[in-house]
Amino acid sequence: DMGRSSCAVVQSASRHSLGAPQSSAGRTPASMLSVASLGRIMTVVMLALQSPFMVSKTGSGISSVGILTKFLVEGAKKEGNGLSEQAHMVLRALNWPAHMLEECALLPLSGADGNCDPIFVWERAIPHAVKSTSFWNGLADQHKQVLFGGAASMIFGAIVSLVTGRTHLLAILGAGLTGYGIHLNGLVPTFQFVIVFLAGIFGIRSRAKKDFGTGPGPTPSEDRPTNTKAPGGSQTRGKKDSKKTK
């Protein structure tokens, strides 16, 4: 009887372990690339390539990097000091990918001559970005500050989110402030802005589920206790039967 009961306990334990869900450590690398991660990558790519998030009244596309560059350059001109070397490096780094893509790919496709020299593109990144913001002169100063705050928050929030692997609250706040600036200035949001905004909301929602443990609870197989007292109970019954026979 003791041998049979111990075999039954071992079989039930093996069935319980086979039926339990796998932990996160057993997932494949492909399954760990979630929708939130794709949203963070798409946001950084669209910001780096200066995808237009809004359209002006004249029909020209406006990017967050262009707003950030125009605001800082205009503010430096008003103060008369000019941009610092650190600000020049940051703005050139932000504007270089989109300008490089335009010189090497977009201009040749349209029949114009482009210069693919990285040093040439690096040096002319800021002047090229300032030229494409002609809509800026018709905006009020307070409305410019709203757009600048939204653009700066979105850019640096997206960078932090990509580096840390967790959607930062600054990214979704920047998207919301950008949407408010679009409304104040009578601009039209683009489909790219809607994608970035929804990606930020989904990323914050996924982060909240992970932090506060709002995922699915334990399965019924995990709640069911195993009968570990079976060997002992059979052993005591065996002793009682032996006493009766004596």
CSV table of N, CA, C and O in Angstrom, one decimal, residues 51-93:
chain,number,residue,atom,x,y,z
A,51,SER,N,9.7,62.6,-39.4
A,51,SER,CA,8.4,62.4,-39.9
A,51,SER,C,7.4,63.5,-39.5
A,51,SER,O,7.4,63.8,-38.3
A,52,PRO,N,6.7,64.1,-40.4
A,52,PRO,CA,5.8,65.2,-40.0
A,52,PRO,C,4.7,64.7,-39.0
A,52,PRO,O,3.9,63.8,-39.4
A,53,PHE,N,4.6,65.3,-37.9
A,53,PHE,CA,3.5,65.0,-36.9
A,53,PHE,C,2.3,66.0,-37.0
A,53,PHE,O,1.3,65.8,-36.4
A,54,MET,N,2.5,67.1,-37.8
A,54,MET,CA,1.5,68.1,-38.0
A,54,MET,C,1.7,68.7,-39.3
A,54,MET,O,2.8,68.7,-39.9
A,55,VAL,N,0.6,69.3,-39.8
A,55,VAL,CA,0.6,70.0,-41.1
A,55,VAL,C,0.2,71.5,-40.9
A,55,VAL,O,-0.9,71.7,-40.2
A,56,SER,N,0.9,72.4,-41.5
A,56,SER,CA,0.6,73.8,-41.3
A,56,SER,C,-0.6,74.2,-42.2
A,56,SER,O,-1.1,73.4,-43.0
A,57,LYS,N,-1.0,75.5,-42.1
A,57,LYS,CA,-2.1,75.9,-43.0
A,57,LYS,C,-1.7,76.0,-44.4
A,57,LYS,O,-2.6,75.9,-45.3
A,58,THR,N,-0.4,76.1,-44.7
A,58,THR,CA,0.0,76.2,-46.1
A,58,THR,C,0.3,74.8,-46.7
A,58,THR,O,0.6,74.6,-47.8
A,59,GLY,N,0.1,73.7,-45.8
A,59,GLY,CA,0.3,72.4,-46.3
A,59,GLY,C,1.6,71.8,-46.1
A,59,GLY,O,1.9,70.7,-46.6
A,60,SER,N,2.5,72.5,-45.4
A,60,SER,CA,3.9,71.9,-45.2
A,60,SER,C,3.9,71.1,-43.9
A,60,SER,O,3.3,71.4,-42.9
A,61,GLY,N,4.7,70.0,-44.0
A,61,GLY,CA,4.8,69.1,-42.8
A,61,GLY,C,5.7,69.7,-41.8
A,61,GLY,O,6.7,70.3,-42.1
A,62,ILE,N,5.4,69.4,-40.5
A,62,ILE,CA,6.2,69.9,-39.4
A,62,ILE,C,6.6,68.8,-38.5
A,62,ILE,O,5.8,67.9,-38.1
A,63,SER,N,7.9,68.7,-38.2
A,63,SER,CA,8.4,67.6,-37.3
A,63,SER,C,8.8,68.2,-36.0
A,63,SER,O,9.0,69.4,-35.8
A,64,SER,N,8.9,67.3,-35.0
A,64,SER,CA,9.2,67.7,-33.6
A,64,SER,C,10.7,68.2,-33.6
A,64,SER,O,11.0,69.2,-32.8
A,65,VAL,N,11.6,67.5,-34.3
A,65,VAL,CA,13.0,68.0,-34.3
A,65,VAL,C,13.1,69.3,-34.9
A,65,VAL,O,13.9,70.2,-34.5
A,66,GLY,N,12.3,69.6,-36.0
A,66,GLY,CA,12.4,71.0,-36.6
A,66,GLY,C,11.9,72.0,-35.7
A,66,GLY,O,12.5,73.1,-35.6
A,67,ILE,N,10.9,71.7,-34.9
A,67,ILE,CA,10.4,72.7,-33.9
A,67,ILE,C,11.4,73.0,-32.8
A,67,ILE,O,11.7,74.1,-32.4
A,68,LEU,N,12.0,71.9,-32.3
A,68,LEU,CA,13.1,72.1,-31.3
A,68,LEU,C,14.2,72.9,-31.8
A,68,LEU,O,14.7,73.8,-31.1
A,69,THR,N,14.7,72.6,-33.0
A,69,THR,CA,15.8,73.4,-33.6
A,69,THR,C,15.5,74.8,-33.8
A,69,THR,O,16.2,75.7,-33.5
A,70,LYS,N,14.3,75.1,-34.4
A,70,LYS,CA,13.9,76.5,-34.7
A,70,LYS,C,13.8,77.3,-33.4
A,70,LYS,O,14.2,78.5,-33.4
A,71,PHE,N,13.2,76.7,-32.4
A,71,PHE,CA,13.0,77.5,-31.1
A,71,PHE,C,14.3,77.8,-30.5
A,71,PHE,O,14.5,79.0,-30.0
A,72,LEU,N,15.3,76.9,-30.4
A,72,LEU,CA,16.6,77.2,-29.8
A,72,LEU,C,17.4,78.2,-30.6
A,72,LEU,O,18.0,79.0,-30.1
A,73,VAL,N,17.4,78.0,-32.0
A,73,VAL,CA,18.1,79.0,-32.8
A,73,VAL,C,17.5,80.4,-32.7
A,73,VAL,O,18.3,81.4,-32.6
A,74,GLU,N,16.2,80.5,-32.7
A,74,GLU,CA,15.6,81.8,-32.6
A,74,GLU,C,15.8,82.4,-31.3
A,74,GLU,O,16.1,83.6,-31.2
A,75,GLY,N,15.8,81.6,-30.2
A,75,GLY,CA,16.0,82.2,-28.9
A,75,GLY,C,17.5,82.6,-28.7
A,75,GLY,O,17.7,83.7,-28.1
A,76,ALA,N,18.4,81.9,-29.3
A,76,ALA,CA,19.8,82.3,-29.3
A,76,ALA,C,20.1,83.6,-30.0
A,76,ALA,O,20.8,84.5,-29.6
A,77,LYS,N,19.4,83.8,-31.1
A,77,LYS,CA,19.5,85.1,-31.9
A,77,LYS,C,18.9,86.2,-31.1
A,77,LYS,O,19.5,87.3,-31.2
A,78,LYS,N,17.8,86.0,-30.4
A,78,LYS,CA,17.3,87.1,-29.7
A,78,LYS,C,18.2,87.6,-28.5
A,78,LYS,O,18.3,88.7,-28.2
A,79,GLU,N,18.8,86.6,-27.9
A,79,GLU,CA,19.7,86.9,-26.8
A,79,GLU,C,21.1,87.5,-27.3
A,79,GLU,O,21.8,88.1,-26.5
A,80,GLY,N,21.4,87.2,-28.5
A,80,GLY,CA,22.6,87.7,-29.1
A,80,GLY,C,23.9,87.0,-28.7
A,80,GLY,O,25.0,87.4,-29.1
A,81,ASN,N,23.7,85.8,-28.0
A,81,ASN,CA,24.9,85.1,-27.6
A,81,ASN,C,25.2,83.9,-28.6
A,81,ASN,O,26.4,83.5,-28.7
A,82,GLY,N,24.2,83.4,-29.3
A,82,GLY,CA,24.4,82.3,-30.2
A,82,GLY,C,24.4,81.0,-29.4
A,82,GLY,O,24.4,81.0,-28.2
A,83,LEU,N,24.2,79.9,-30.1
A,83,LEU,CA,24.2,78.6,-29.5
A,83,LEU,C,25.5,78.2,-29.0
A,83,LEU,O,26.6,78.5,-29.6
A,84,SER,N,25.6,77.5,-27.9
A,84,SER,CA,26.8,77.0,-27.4
A,84,SER,C,27.3,75.8,-28.2
A,84,SER,O,26.5,75.2,-29.0
A,85,GLU,N,28.5,75.4,-28.0
A,85,GLU,CA,29.0,74.3,-28.8
A,85,GLU,C,28.3,73.0,-28.5
A,85,GLU,O,28.1,72.1,-29.4
A,86,GLN,N,27.9,72.8,-27.2
A,86,GLN,CA,27.2,71.6,-26.8
A,86,GLN,C,25.8,71.6,-27.5
A,86,GLN,O,25.3,70.5,-28.0
A,87,ALA,N,25.1,72.7,-27.6
A,87,ALA,CA,23.8,72.8,-28.2
A,87,ALA,C,24.0,72.5,-29.7
A,87,ALA,O,23.1,71.9,-30.3
A,88,HIS,N,25.0,73.0,-30.3
A,88,HIS,CA,25.3,72.8,-31.7
A,88,HIS,C,25.4,71.2,-32.0
A,88,HIS,O,24.9,70.7,-33.0
A,89,MET,N,26.2,70.6,-31.1
A,89,MET,CA,26.4,69.1,-31.3
A,89,MET,C,25.1,68.4,-31.2
A,89,MET,O,24.8,67.4,-32.0
A,90,VAL,N,24.3,68.7,-30.2
A,90,VAL,CA,23.0,68.0,-30.0
A,90,VAL,C,22.1,68.2,-31.2
A,90,VAL,O,21.5,67.2,-31.7
A,91,LEU,N,21.9,69.4,-31.6
A,91,LEU,CA,21.0,69.7,-32.7
A,91,LEU,C,21.5,69.1,-34.0
A,91,LEU,O,20.7,68.6,-34.8
A,92,ARG,N,22.8,69.1,-34.3
A,92,ARG,CA,23.3,68.5,-35.5
A,92,ARG,C,23.1,67.0,-35.4
A,92,ARG,O,22.7,66.4,-36.4
A,93,ALA,N,23.3,66.4,-34.3
A,93,ALA,CA,23.0,64.9,-34.1
A,93,ALA,C,21.6,64.6,-34.4
A,93,ALA,O,21.2,63.5,-35.0
